[in-house]
Coordinates of C-alpha atoms and ligand atoms in Angstrom, one line a residue:
M1 CA -13.9 -29.3 11.5
C2 CA -12.7 -29.4 7.9
G3 CA -15.0 -30.8 5.3
I4 CA -14.4 -31.8 1.8
V5 CA -16.7 -32.3 -1.3
G6 CA -15.9 -33.4 -4.9
Y7 CA -18.1 -33.7 -7.9
L8 CA -17.8 -35.3 -11.3
G9 CA -20.8 -35.8 -13.6
Y10 CA -23.1 -33.7 -15.8
R11 CA -24.0 -30.8 -13.4
Q12 CA -22.0 -27.7 -12.7
A13 CA -19.4 -28.9 -10.2
A14 CA -19.1 -25.5 -8.5
E15 CA -22.8 -25.4 -7.7
V16 CA -22.7 -29.0 -6.3
C17 CA -19.7 -28.2 -4.3
M18 CA -21.1 -25.0 -2.8
E19 CA -24.3 -26.8 -1.9
G20 CA -22.2 -29.6 -0.4
L21 CA -20.1 -27.2 1.6
L22 CA -23.3 -25.7 3.0
R23 CA -24.3 -29.1 4.2
L24 CA -20.9 -29.5 5.9
E25 CA -21.2 -26.0 7.5
Y26 CA -22.3 -27.7 10.7
R27 CA -18.9 -29.2 11.2
G28 CA -17.5 -25.8 11.9
Y29 CA -15.2 -23.7 9.6
D30 CA -13.6 -20.3 9.1
S31 CA -12.9 -20.2 5.4
F32 CA -13.7 -22.2 2.3
G33 CA -12.8 -22.7 -1.3
I34 CA -13.5 -24.6 -4.5
A35 CA -11.7 -25.5 -7.7
T36 CA -12.9 -26.8 -11.0
V37 CA -11.4 -28.1 -14.2
S38 CA -12.6 -26.5 -17.5
P39 CA -10.0 -27.3 -18.9
E40 CA -7.7 -25.1 -16.8
I41 CA -7.9 -25.2 -13.1
A42 CA -9.9 -22.3 -11.6
V43 CA -9.9 -21.6 -7.9
F44 CA -12.2 -19.6 -5.6
K45 CA -11.5 -19.0 -1.9
E46 CA -13.1 -16.9 0.8
T47 CA -13.2 -16.4 4.5
G48 CA -16.4 -16.2 6.6
K49 CA -19.8 -17.6 5.8
I50 CA -20.4 -19.7 2.6
S51 CA -23.9 -18.2 2.1
A52 CA -22.5 -14.7 1.9
A53 CA -20.2 -15.6 -1.1
K54 CA -22.6 -18.0 -2.9
D55 CA -23.3 -15.5 -5.8
A56 CA -19.6 -14.6 -6.2
V57 CA -18.7 -18.1 -7.5
H58 CA -18.6 -18.3 -11.3
L59 CA -16.4 -21.4 -11.9
K60 CA -17.3 -23.5 -14.8
G61 CA -16.9 -27.3 -15.3
T62 CA -18.4 -30.6 -14.4
C63 CA -15.5 -31.8 -12.3
G64 CA -14.6 -29.9 -9.1
I65 CA -13.5 -30.1 -5.5
G66 CA -14.4 -28.0 -2.4
H67 CA -13.3 -27.5 1.2
T68 CA -14.4 -25.9 4.5
R69 CA -11.3 -25.1 6.7
W70 CA -11.1 -25.0 10.4
A71 CA -7.7 -23.5 11.1
T72 CA -5.0 -25.6 12.5
H73 CA -1.8 -24.6 10.6
G74 CA -2.0 -20.8 10.0
V75 CA -4.6 -18.2 10.7
P76 CA -8.0 -18.3 9.0
S77 CA -7.4 -16.3 5.7
R78 CA -8.1 -16.5 2.0
T79 CA -4.5 -17.5 1.4
N80 CA -4.6 -20.4 3.9
A81 CA -7.9 -21.7 2.5
H82 CA -8.0 -24.8 0.4
P83 CA -7.8 -25.8 -2.5
F84 CA -4.1 -25.5 -3.0
T85 CA -2.3 -25.7 -6.3
D86 CA 1.2 -26.6 -7.3
C87 CA 3.8 -24.2 -8.8
T88 CA 2.2 -24.5 -12.3
G89 CA -1.4 -24.0 -11.1
K90 CA -2.3 -27.2 -13.0
I91 CA -3.0 -29.4 -10.0
A92 CA -5.4 -28.7 -7.2
V93 CA -5.9 -30.4 -3.8
V94 CA -8.2 -30.3 -0.8
H95 CA -7.3 -32.1 2.4
N96 CA -8.7 -33.0 5.7
G97 CA -6.4 -34.1 8.5
I98 CA -2.9 -33.1 9.5
I99 CA 0.3 -33.9 7.6
E100 CA 2.7 -34.3 10.6
N101 CA 5.9 -34.2 8.7
Y102 CA 5.0 -31.3 6.5
A103 CA 7.7 -29.0 7.7
A104 CA 10.6 -31.4 6.6
L105 CA 8.7 -32.0 3.3
K106 CA 8.3 -28.3 2.7
R107 CA 12.0 -27.6 3.3
D108 CA 12.9 -30.2 0.8
L109 CA 10.5 -28.9 -1.8
E110 CA 11.7 -25.4 -1.3
K111 CA 15.3 -26.5 -1.8
R112 CA 14.1 -28.1 -5.1
G113 CA 12.7 -24.7 -6.2
H114 CA 9.0 -24.9 -5.2
T115 CA 7.2 -21.8 -4.1
F116 CA 4.7 -21.8 -1.2
V117 CA 2.1 -19.2 -0.5
S118 CA 0.4 -20.4 2.7
E119 CA 1.3 -21.5 6.3
T120 CA -0.6 -24.8 5.9
D121 CA 0.6 -28.4 6.1
T122 CA -1.6 -29.2 3.0
E123 CA 0.3 -27.2 0.5
V124 CA 3.1 -29.7 0.3
I125 CA 0.7 -32.2 -1.3
P126 CA 0.2 -30.5 -4.7
H127 CA 3.9 -29.7 -5.0
L128 CA 4.8 -33.4 -4.3
I129 CA 2.3 -34.5 -6.9
E130 CA 3.7 -31.9 -9.4
E131 CA 7.1 -33.7 -9.2
K132 CA 5.6 -37.1 -10.1
Y133 CA 2.9 -36.1 -12.6
T134 CA 3.6 -37.0 -16.1
G135 CA 0.0 -37.4 -17.4
N136 CA -1.3 -40.1 -15.1
L137 CA -2.8 -38.5 -12.0
R138 CA -3.6 -41.7 -10.1
E139 CA 0.0 -42.9 -10.5
A140 CA 1.4 -39.6 -9.4
V141 CA -0.9 -39.5 -6.2
S142 CA -0.1 -43.1 -5.3
K143 CA 3.7 -42.4 -5.5
I144 CA 3.5 -39.5 -3.0
L145 CA 1.2 -41.0 -0.4
P146 CA 3.9 -43.1 1.2
L147 CA 5.7 -39.8 1.9
L148 CA 2.9 -38.4 4.0
E149 CA 2.8 -39.0 7.8
G150 CA -0.4 -38.2 9.7
A151 CA -4.0 -38.3 8.7
Y152 CA -5.6 -37.4 5.4
A153 CA -8.6 -37.5 3.2
I154 CA -7.6 -35.8 -0.1
L155 CA -9.2 -35.0 -3.4
V156 CA -7.0 -34.1 -6.4
I157 CA -7.9 -32.7 -9.8
A158 CA -5.6 -31.8 -12.7
E159 CA -5.8 -29.4 -15.7
G160 CA -7.1 -31.0 -18.9
T161 CA -8.4 -34.1 -17.2
E162 CA -11.9 -35.2 -16.2
E163 CA -11.1 -37.1 -13.1
I164 CA -10.9 -36.9 -9.4
V165 CA -8.3 -39.0 -7.5
A166 CA -9.0 -39.5 -3.8
A167 CA -7.2 -41.0 -1.0
R168 CA -7.9 -41.8 2.6
K169 CA -5.9 -42.5 5.8
G170 CA -7.4 -41.8 9.2
S171 CA -9.8 -39.1 8.0
P172 CA -13.3 -40.0 6.8
L173 CA -14.2 -40.0 3.1
V174 CA -17.4 -41.2 1.4
L175 CA -18.0 -41.7 -2.3
G176 CA -21.6 -41.4 -3.5
V177 CA -22.3 -43.4 -6.6
G178 CA -25.1 -41.8 -8.6
D179 CA -26.4 -42.2 -12.2
R180 CA -23.6 -40.8 -14.4
E181 CA -22.4 -38.7 -11.4
Y182 CA -20.2 -39.2 -8.4
V183 CA -20.0 -37.1 -5.2
F184 CA -17.1 -37.4 -2.7
A185 CA -17.7 -35.9 0.8
S186 CA -16.5 -36.1 4.4
D187 CA -19.9 -37.6 5.4
G188 CA -23.1 -38.6 3.7
L189 CA -25.0 -35.3 4.0
P190 CA -23.7 -33.6 0.8
I191 CA -24.4 -36.7 -1.1
L192 CA -28.0 -37.2 -0.2
D193 CA -29.4 -34.9 -2.9
Y194 CA -27.9 -37.0 -5.7
T195 CA -27.8 -40.6 -4.5
R196 CA -28.2 -42.7 -1.4
K197 CA -25.7 -45.3 -2.7
V198 CA -22.4 -44.8 -1.0
I199 CA -19.0 -46.4 -0.5
Y200 CA -17.2 -45.7 2.8
L201 CA -13.6 -45.7 1.7
E202 CA -11.1 -47.5 4.0
D203 CA -7.8 -46.5 5.2
G204 CA -5.2 -46.9 2.4
D205 CA -7.8 -46.7 -0.3
L206 CA -7.1 -44.7 -3.4
A207 CA -10.1 -44.0 -5.6
E208 CA -10.0 -42.9 -9.2
V209 CA -13.3 -41.5 -10.6
T210 CA -13.8 -40.6 -14.3
P211 CA -16.9 -40.3 -16.5
A212 CA -16.4 -44.0 -17.3
G213 CA -16.8 -45.1 -13.6
Y214 CA -14.8 -45.6 -10.5
T215 CA -12.0 -47.9 -9.3
I216 CA -10.7 -48.3 -5.8
Y217 CA -7.1 -49.4 -5.2
Q218 CA -5.2 -50.6 -2.2
G219 CA -1.6 -50.1 -3.4
K220 CA -1.6 -51.1 -7.0
K221 CA -4.3 -53.6 -6.7
P222 CA -8.0 -52.8 -7.6
V223 CA -10.3 -53.8 -4.7
E224 CA -14.1 -54.2 -4.3
R225 CA -15.9 -52.1 -1.7
K226 CA -19.4 -52.7 -0.6
V227 CA -21.9 -50.2 -1.8
A228 CA -24.1 -49.2 1.2
T229 CA -27.4 -47.3 1.3
L230 CA -27.6 -44.0 3.3
E231 CA -30.6 -44.4 5.6
W232 CA -31.0 -40.7 6.0
D233 CA -33.3 -38.6 3.9
A234 CA -32.5 -35.2 2.2
A235 CA -35.5 -33.8 4.1
D236 CA -33.8 -34.7 7.3
V237 CA -31.1 -32.1 6.7
R238 CA -33.5 -29.2 6.1
K239 CA -34.8 -26.9 8.8
G240 CA -38.4 -27.6 7.8
G241 CA -39.8 -24.4 9.1
F242 CA -38.1 -24.3 12.4
A243 CA -36.0 -21.2 13.4
H244 CA -32.9 -23.4 14.1
Y245 CA -31.8 -26.9 13.5
M246 CA -31.4 -27.3 17.3
L247 CA -35.1 -26.7 17.8
K248 CA -36.1 -29.0 15.0
E249 CA -33.8 -31.7 16.4
M250 CA -35.2 -31.3 19.9
Y251 CA -38.7 -31.9 18.5
E252 CA -37.6 -35.0 16.8
Q253 CA -36.7 -36.6 20.1
P254 CA -39.9 -38.6 20.8
E255 CA -39.5 -40.4 17.5
V256 CA -35.8 -40.8 17.9
F257 CA -36.1 -42.3 21.3
S258 CA -38.4 -45.0 20.1
N259 CA -36.4 -45.7 16.9
T260 CA -33.3 -46.2 19.0
I261 CA -35.1 -48.5 21.5
N262 CA -36.0 -50.7 18.4
S263 CA -32.5 -50.6 17.0
I264 CA -31.1 -52.0 20.3
T265 CA -33.9 -54.5 20.6
E266 CA -33.1 -55.8 17.1
N267 CA -29.5 -56.2 18.2
A268 CA -30.2 -57.9 21.6
A269 CA -28.0 -60.9 20.7
A270 CA -24.9 -58.7 20.5
L271 CA -25.3 -57.7 24.2
C272 CA -24.3 -61.1 25.8
R273 CA -20.7 -60.0 26.0
I274 CA -21.7 -57.0 28.0
R275 CA -23.9 -59.1 30.3
E276 CA -21.0 -61.4 31.0
A277 CA -18.5 -58.7 31.6
R278 CA -16.7 -58.4 34.9
S279 CA -16.6 -54.7 34.4
V280 CA -17.3 -52.2 31.6
T281 CA -15.4 -49.0 30.7
V282 CA -17.1 -46.4 28.6
V283 CA -15.1 -43.8 26.6
A284 CA -16.6 -40.8 25.2
C285 CA -16.4 -36.9 25.0
G286 CA -18.8 -34.1 25.8
T287 CA -22.4 -34.9 25.6
S288 CA -21.7 -38.4 24.7
A289 CA -19.8 -38.7 28.0
N290 CA -22.7 -37.3 29.9
A291 CA -25.0 -39.9 28.3
S292 CA -22.4 -42.6 29.2
T293 CA -22.6 -41.5 32.8
V294 CA -26.4 -42.1 32.8
F295 CA -25.5 -45.6 31.6
A296 CA -22.9 -46.2 34.3
Y297 CA -25.5 -45.3 37.0
L298 CA -28.0 -47.6 35.5
M299 CA -25.6 -50.5 34.9
E300 CA -24.3 -50.3 38.5
S301 CA -27.7 -49.9 40.1
V302 CA -29.9 -52.1 38.0
C303 CA -27.5 -54.8 36.7
G304 CA -24.8 -54.7 39.3
I305 CA -22.1 -54.6 36.7
P306 CA -19.2 -52.3 37.7
T307 CA -19.2 -49.5 35.0
R308 CA -16.9 -46.5 34.8
V309 CA -16.8 -43.6 32.3
V310 CA -13.4 -42.4 31.3
L311 CA -13.2 -39.2 29.1
A312 CA -11.7 -40.5 25.9
S313 CA -8.9 -38.0 25.9
E314 CA -7.8 -39.3 29.3
F315 CA -8.2 -43.0 28.6
K316 CA -4.6 -43.6 27.6
Y317 CA -3.6 -42.8 31.2
F318 CA -6.0 -45.5 32.6
P319 CA -5.0 -49.2 32.4
T320 CA -7.8 -51.3 31.1
P321 CA -8.6 -54.4 33.2
K322 CA -7.9 -57.6 31.3
N323 CA -10.8 -58.9 29.2
D324 CA -12.8 -55.8 30.1
V325 CA -15.5 -54.5 27.8
V326 CA -14.8 -51.1 26.4
I327 CA -17.7 -49.2 24.8
A328 CA -16.8 -46.1 22.7
V329 CA -19.7 -43.7 22.4
S330 CA -19.9 -41.0 19.8
Q331 CA -22.7 -39.5 17.8
S332 CA -20.4 -38.8 14.8
G333 CA -18.2 -41.9 15.1
E334 CA -15.4 -39.6 14.0
T335 CA -14.2 -37.9 17.2
A336 CA -10.4 -38.3 17.2
D337 CA -10.1 -38.7 21.1
T338 CA -12.8 -41.5 21.1
I339 CA -11.2 -43.2 18.1
S340 CA -7.8 -43.1 19.6
A341 CA -9.2 -44.5 23.0
L342 CA -10.9 -47.4 21.3
K343 CA -7.8 -48.3 19.3
I344 CA -5.8 -48.3 22.6
A345 CA -8.4 -50.5 24.2
K346 CA -8.3 -52.9 21.3
E347 CA -4.5 -53.1 21.5
R348 CA -4.8 -53.9 25.2
G349 CA -7.1 -56.9 24.3
A350 CA -10.5 -55.4 25.4
K351 CA -13.7 -56.6 23.9
T352 CA -14.8 -53.5 21.9
F353 CA -18.2 -52.0 21.2
C354 CA -19.2 -48.6 19.8
V355 CA -22.5 -46.8 20.1
T356 CA -22.8 -44.4 17.2
N357 CA -25.3 -42.6 15.0
V358 CA -23.3 -42.7 11.8
L359 CA -23.4 -45.8 9.6
G360 CA -19.9 -46.6 8.3
S361 CA -18.1 -44.0 10.5
S362 CA -14.6 -44.6 11.6
L363 CA -15.5 -46.1 15.0
T364 CA -17.6 -48.8 13.4
R365 CA -14.5 -50.1 11.6
I366 CA -12.5 -50.4 14.8
A367 CA -15.1 -51.8 17.2
E368 CA -15.9 -55.5 17.1
T369 CA -19.6 -54.8 17.7
T370 CA -21.6 -51.7 16.6
L371 CA -24.8 -50.6 18.1
Y372 CA -26.6 -47.8 16.2
T373 CA -28.6 -45.0 17.6
R374 CA -31.3 -44.0 15.1
A375 CA -31.3 -40.2 15.6
G376 CA -31.0 -39.3 12.0
P377 CA -28.6 -36.5 10.9
E378 CA -27.8 -34.0 13.7
V379 CA -26.8 -30.6 12.1
S380 CA -26.8 -28.3 15.2
V381 CA -23.4 -28.3 16.9
A382 CA -25.3 -28.7 20.2
A383 CA -26.1 -32.4 20.7
T384 CA -29.8 -32.9 21.6
K385 CA -31.5 -35.7 19.9
S386 CA -28.3 -37.7 19.7
F387 CA -28.0 -37.4 23.5
T388 CA -31.6 -38.7 23.9
A389 CA -30.9 -41.5 21.4
Q390 CA -27.7 -42.5 23.3
V391 CA -29.7 -42.6 26.6
A392 CA -32.4 -44.6 24.8
A393 CA -29.8 -47.1 23.6
F394 CA -28.3 -47.4 27.1
M395 CA -31.7 -47.8 28.8
E396 CA -32.6 -50.6 26.4
I397 CA -29.2 -52.3 26.9
V398 CA -29.8 -52.2 30.7
N399 CA -33.4 -53.3 30.2
I400 CA -32.4 -56.3 28.1
I401 CA -29.5 -57.3 30.4
S402 CA -31.7 -56.9 33.5
G403 CA -34.6 -58.9 32.1
G404 CA -37.0 -55.9 31.7
M405 CA -36.3 -53.8 34.8
L406 CA -36.6 -50.5 32.8
K407 CA -39.6 -51.4 30.8
K408 CA -41.9 -49.0 32.8
A409 CA -39.5 -46.1 32.6
V410 CA -39.0 -46.5 28.8
A411 CA -42.7 -46.6 28.3
E412 CA -43.2 -43.4 30.5
I413 CA -40.5 -41.6 28.5
Q414 CA -42.2 -42.6 25.2
R415 CA -45.5 -41.3 26.4
Y416 CA -44.4 -38.1 28.1
L417 CA -41.5 -36.7 26.0
P418 CA -43.8 -34.5 23.8
E419 CA -45.3 -33.0 27.0
A420 CA -41.8 -32.2 28.3
L421 CA -41.0 -30.5 25.1
D422 CA -44.0 -28.2 25.6
C423 CA -42.8 -27.1 29.0
D424 CA -42.8 -23.4 29.8
V425 CA -39.3 -22.1 30.5
E426 CA -39.9 -18.4 29.8
S427 CA -39.6 -17.3 33.6
A428 CA -36.5 -19.4 34.0
V429 CA -34.9 -17.7 31.0
E430 CA -35.6 -14.4 32.6
L431 CA -34.0 -15.6 35.8
V432 CA -30.8 -16.9 34.2
K433 CA -30.1 -14.9 31.1
D434 CA -28.2 -12.1 32.7
A435 CA -26.2 -14.2 35.1
S436 CA -22.4 -14.6 34.5
T437 CA -22.3 -18.0 36.3
L438 CA -24.9 -20.8 36.7
L439 CA -24.7 -23.9 38.7
Y440 CA -26.7 -27.0 37.8
V441 CA -27.2 -29.6 40.4
G442 CA -28.8 -33.0 40.8
R443 CA -28.2 -36.3 42.5
G444 CA -28.0 -39.9 41.2
L445 CA -29.2 -39.9 37.7
S446 CA -30.0 -36.2 37.8
Y447 CA -26.2 -35.5 38.3
P448 CA -25.1 -36.4 34.6
I449 CA -28.4 -34.7 33.5
S450 CA -27.2 -31.5 35.3
M451 CA -23.8 -31.8 33.7
E452 CA -25.5 -32.0 30.3
G453 CA -27.8 -29.1 31.1
A454 CA -24.8 -27.0 32.0
L455 CA -22.9 -28.0 28.9
K456 CA -25.8 -27.1 26.7
M457 CA -26.2 -23.7 28.3
K458 CA -22.6 -22.7 28.2
E459 CA -21.9 -23.8 24.6
I460 CA -24.8 -22.0 23.0
S461 CA -25.5 -19.0 25.4
Y462 CA -21.8 -18.5 26.4
I463 CA -22.9 -18.1 30.0
H464 CA -20.6 -19.9 32.3
A465 CA -22.3 -23.0 33.7
E466 CA -21.2 -26.0 35.7
G467 CA -22.9 -29.2 36.6
Y468 CA -22.4 -30.5 40.1
A469 CA -23.5 -33.4 42.2
A470 CA -25.7 -31.5 44.6
G471 CA -23.9 -32.9 47.6
E472 CA -20.6 -31.5 46.3
L473 CA -21.6 -27.8 46.4
K474 CA -20.8 -27.5 50.1
H475 CA -17.3 -28.7 49.4
G476 CA -16.3 -25.6 47.5
P477 CA -18.7 -24.2 45.1
F478 CA -20.8 -22.8 47.9
A479 CA -18.3 -19.9 47.9
L480 CA -19.8 -18.8 44.6
L481 CA -23.4 -18.6 45.8
S482 CA -25.0 -15.2 46.0
K483 CA -28.2 -13.6 44.6
E484 CA -26.3 -13.1 41.4
T485 CA -25.6 -16.9 40.9
P486 CA -28.8 -18.8 40.0
V487 CA -28.9 -22.5 40.6
V488 CA -30.8 -24.8 38.3
A489 CA -31.8 -28.0 40.2
V490 CA -33.4 -31.3 39.1
C491 CA -35.4 -32.5 42.1
L492 CA -37.8 -35.3 41.4
P493 CA -39.6 -37.6 43.9
G494 CA -37.7 -40.8 44.5
S495 CA -34.6 -42.0 46.3
T496 CA -32.7 -38.7 45.9
Y497 CA -35.6 -36.4 46.9
P498 CA -35.3 -35.9 50.7
V499 CA -31.6 -35.0 50.6
M500 CA -32.0 -33.0 47.4
M501 CA -34.7 -30.8 49.3
S502 CA -32.1 -30.2 52.1
N503 CA -29.6 -29.1 49.5
L504 CA -32.1 -26.7 48.0
K505 CA -32.7 -25.2 51.4
E506 CA -29.0 -24.8 52.0
I507 CA -28.7 -23.1 48.6
K508 CA -31.6 -20.8 49.4
A509 CA -30.0 -19.9 52.7
R510 CA -27.1 -18.5 50.7
S511 CA -29.4 -16.2 48.7
A512 CA -29.0 -18.0 45.3
P513 CA -32.1 -17.8 43.1
E514 CA -33.4 -21.3 42.3
V515 CA -35.0 -22.8 39.1
V516 CA -36.3 -26.2 40.2
I517 CA -37.4 -28.9 37.7
G518 CA -39.7 -31.1 39.8
C519 CA -42.8 -33.1 39.7
V520 CA -46.2 -31.6 39.2
G521 CA -48.0 -31.2 42.5
D522 CA -44.8 -31.1 44.6
I523 CA -45.8 -28.2 46.8
D524 CA -42.6 -28.2 48.9
A525 CA -40.3 -27.9 45.9
E526 CA -42.6 -25.3 44.3
E527 CA -42.6 -23.3 47.5
I528 CA -38.8 -23.1 47.8
A529 CA -38.2 -22.5 44.0
D530 CA -38.1 -19.0 42.5
V531 CA -39.2 -20.6 39.3
F532 CA -40.7 -24.1 39.3
I533 CA -41.0 -26.2 36.1
P534 CA -43.3 -29.0 36.6
L535 CA -42.9 -32.4 34.9
P536 CA -45.6 -35.1 34.6
K537 CA -45.8 -37.6 37.5
V538 CA -43.5 -40.4 36.3
S539 CA -40.8 -42.6 37.9
E540 CA -37.5 -41.0 38.9
T541 CA -35.6 -42.7 36.0
A542 CA -38.1 -41.5 33.4
G543 CA -38.4 -38.1 35.1
V544 CA -34.7 -37.2 34.8
I545 CA -34.8 -38.0 31.0
L546 CA -37.8 -35.7 30.7
A547 CA -35.8 -33.1 32.7
S548 CA -32.9 -33.2 30.3
V549 CA -35.3 -32.0 27.5
V550 CA -36.4 -29.1 29.7
L551 CA -32.8 -28.2 30.3
Q552 CA -32.2 -28.3 26.5
M553 CA -35.2 -26.0 26.0
L554 CA -33.9 -23.6 28.7
A555 CA -30.5 -23.4 27.0
Y556 CA -32.0 -22.9 23.6
K557 CA -34.4 -20.1 24.7
T558 CA -31.7 -18.4 26.7
A559 CA -29.4 -18.4 23.7
V560 CA -32.2 -17.1 21.4
A561 CA -32.9 -14.3 24.0
L562 CA -29.2 -13.4 24.0
G563 CA -29.0 -13.5 20.2
T564 CA -26.2 -16.0 19.8
D565 CA -25.5 -18.1 16.8
V566 CA -27.4 -21.1 18.2
D567 CA -26.6 -23.7 15.6
M568 CA -23.0 -22.8 15.1
P569 CA -21.7 -21.5 18.4
R570 CA -18.4 -19.6 18.3
N571 CA -15.1 -21.6 18.4
L572 CA -16.9 -25.0 18.2
A573 CA -17.0 -27.8 15.6
K574 CA -19.6 -30.6 15.4
S575 CA -17.1 -33.2 14.5
V576 CA -13.8 -32.9 16.4
T577 CA -11.3 -34.8 14.4
V578 CA -8.1 -33.7 16.1
E579 CA -6.8 -34.9 19.5
Ligands
LIG1 C1 -22.3 -31.2 22.8 O1 -23.3 -30.4 22.4 C2 -21.1 -31.2 21.7 N1 -21.6 -31.3 20.4 C3 -20.0 -32.1 22.1 O2 -19.8 -32.1 23.5 C4 -20.0 -33.5 21.5 O3 -20.9 -34.3 22.2 C5 -18.6 -34.1 21.6 O4 -17.7 -33.4 20.9 C6 -18.5 -35.6 21.2 O5 -19.0 -35.8 19.9 P1 -19.3 -37.2 19.4 O6 -20.5 -37.7 20.1 O7 -19.6 -37.0 17.9 O8 -18.2 -38.0 19.6

């Protein structure tokens, strides 16, 4: 969703902002813009891809702000793109979030003679500042903040000044502190090229940055904020010779899996409250919810601790048992639905945890305990390595709580993940790529893996795909089966195998072509499958995780064959910051 960047230092701000916006592209956007001071305010706005407009930007100045917009109020257009200026064109603002009371503010401002050009909520901000500005930008911004209802991260610049004033409430904002230069951004990625020293601004913070330094205020009082170090490296956010970020990130999974296992092991002491819980509720969305479902299966079957997964957007409709442990799971740590669910859980008195990949993200400020996945930055909208990292975190949590019951499975995954990545999915791609509907099926742990496989396929190839517990097909979805409806099945030796084989036969009897991911040497599964993808002989628990990588590869290669925009699929945003 929207992303913001600001630069003050000795470089050309427009160039830094454009580079920064490219780093934020992954969040999803439809238009973008930048403004610089030199000493007048100059603004450039455009719709479409940033890379296409890069050479058209000729703004001068060493102080500037930039924005990628994901339309909420008003259609994607140049007019509705940020930055916005006041009536005089002397104040420019970029904003992430939603100003809920903008309509009333706008009516009042119009009555007082202000002219608006866009349909956005943001445009009220520069006009409000205009009314209070008498030469001290920080003071003017601090006076209008109490008028804004909703969520915001804003950056403000003014003609004739060399400063950026920033404020945050509910939307993320990071300040990079370099050597004679400062970079604001919605997350750490645009900052990495300049410094790794960052301050995660807190709700209610107002920051003033000038060439002389930075000061952070809460109300009128200056406050100290810890300077943290970004763990990620600038090289992590480059494609590094891969055709797509998604492919690069998939190949990082063996390392990510081990890094995350270590991260949880180092934090073993924090797990006692989960071990002692009467029940555990996990809240998450999308891929994170699928990884959480793997956790629920493992917690119930290995540790005997009742564990349920509730979609974060539905959590408010579920009462939390008293003293329950609630774990919010989110790669970004910024998903609005998940943040809101965790806040509700906290209000209800739950013991709160979060599992996230982003240091200093919003979830980490709400949860009492944070467990980090160590996936590194994930740029592709389709989550791959962050899913594997979440599964790694969950497996290690269960392993520690159970006194080592998953040790063997963890070791098998570490050993065989590279082999799974090298699987041959070409014939499977041929079988599925022209279908209009695909069904993914599995049982036990293979069920959440099937849901994740279907999610990957639909989001990047745009083929309709649904994941089902294999036993559910006969309760309705069988009606869809025909030779035009391929079924992708995860069928591995172990507790689910015999009945899974029966399900495969039932599907076959209804003419649906089958792609079966099974275990090498399984002649029965190979015989029934139209396309058989063999995995190394490992335990069922390890096998389903290896299968999830094969399903990622199947989705990736299908999307490439169909020519979709793999890393930035249509209509989607990486970080979903609205409920
Ligand atoms: C999956 O590929 C998607 N990127 C999406 O489902 C994602 O997992 C979901 O939006 C939750 O994001 P989060 O993990 O950052 O909270």
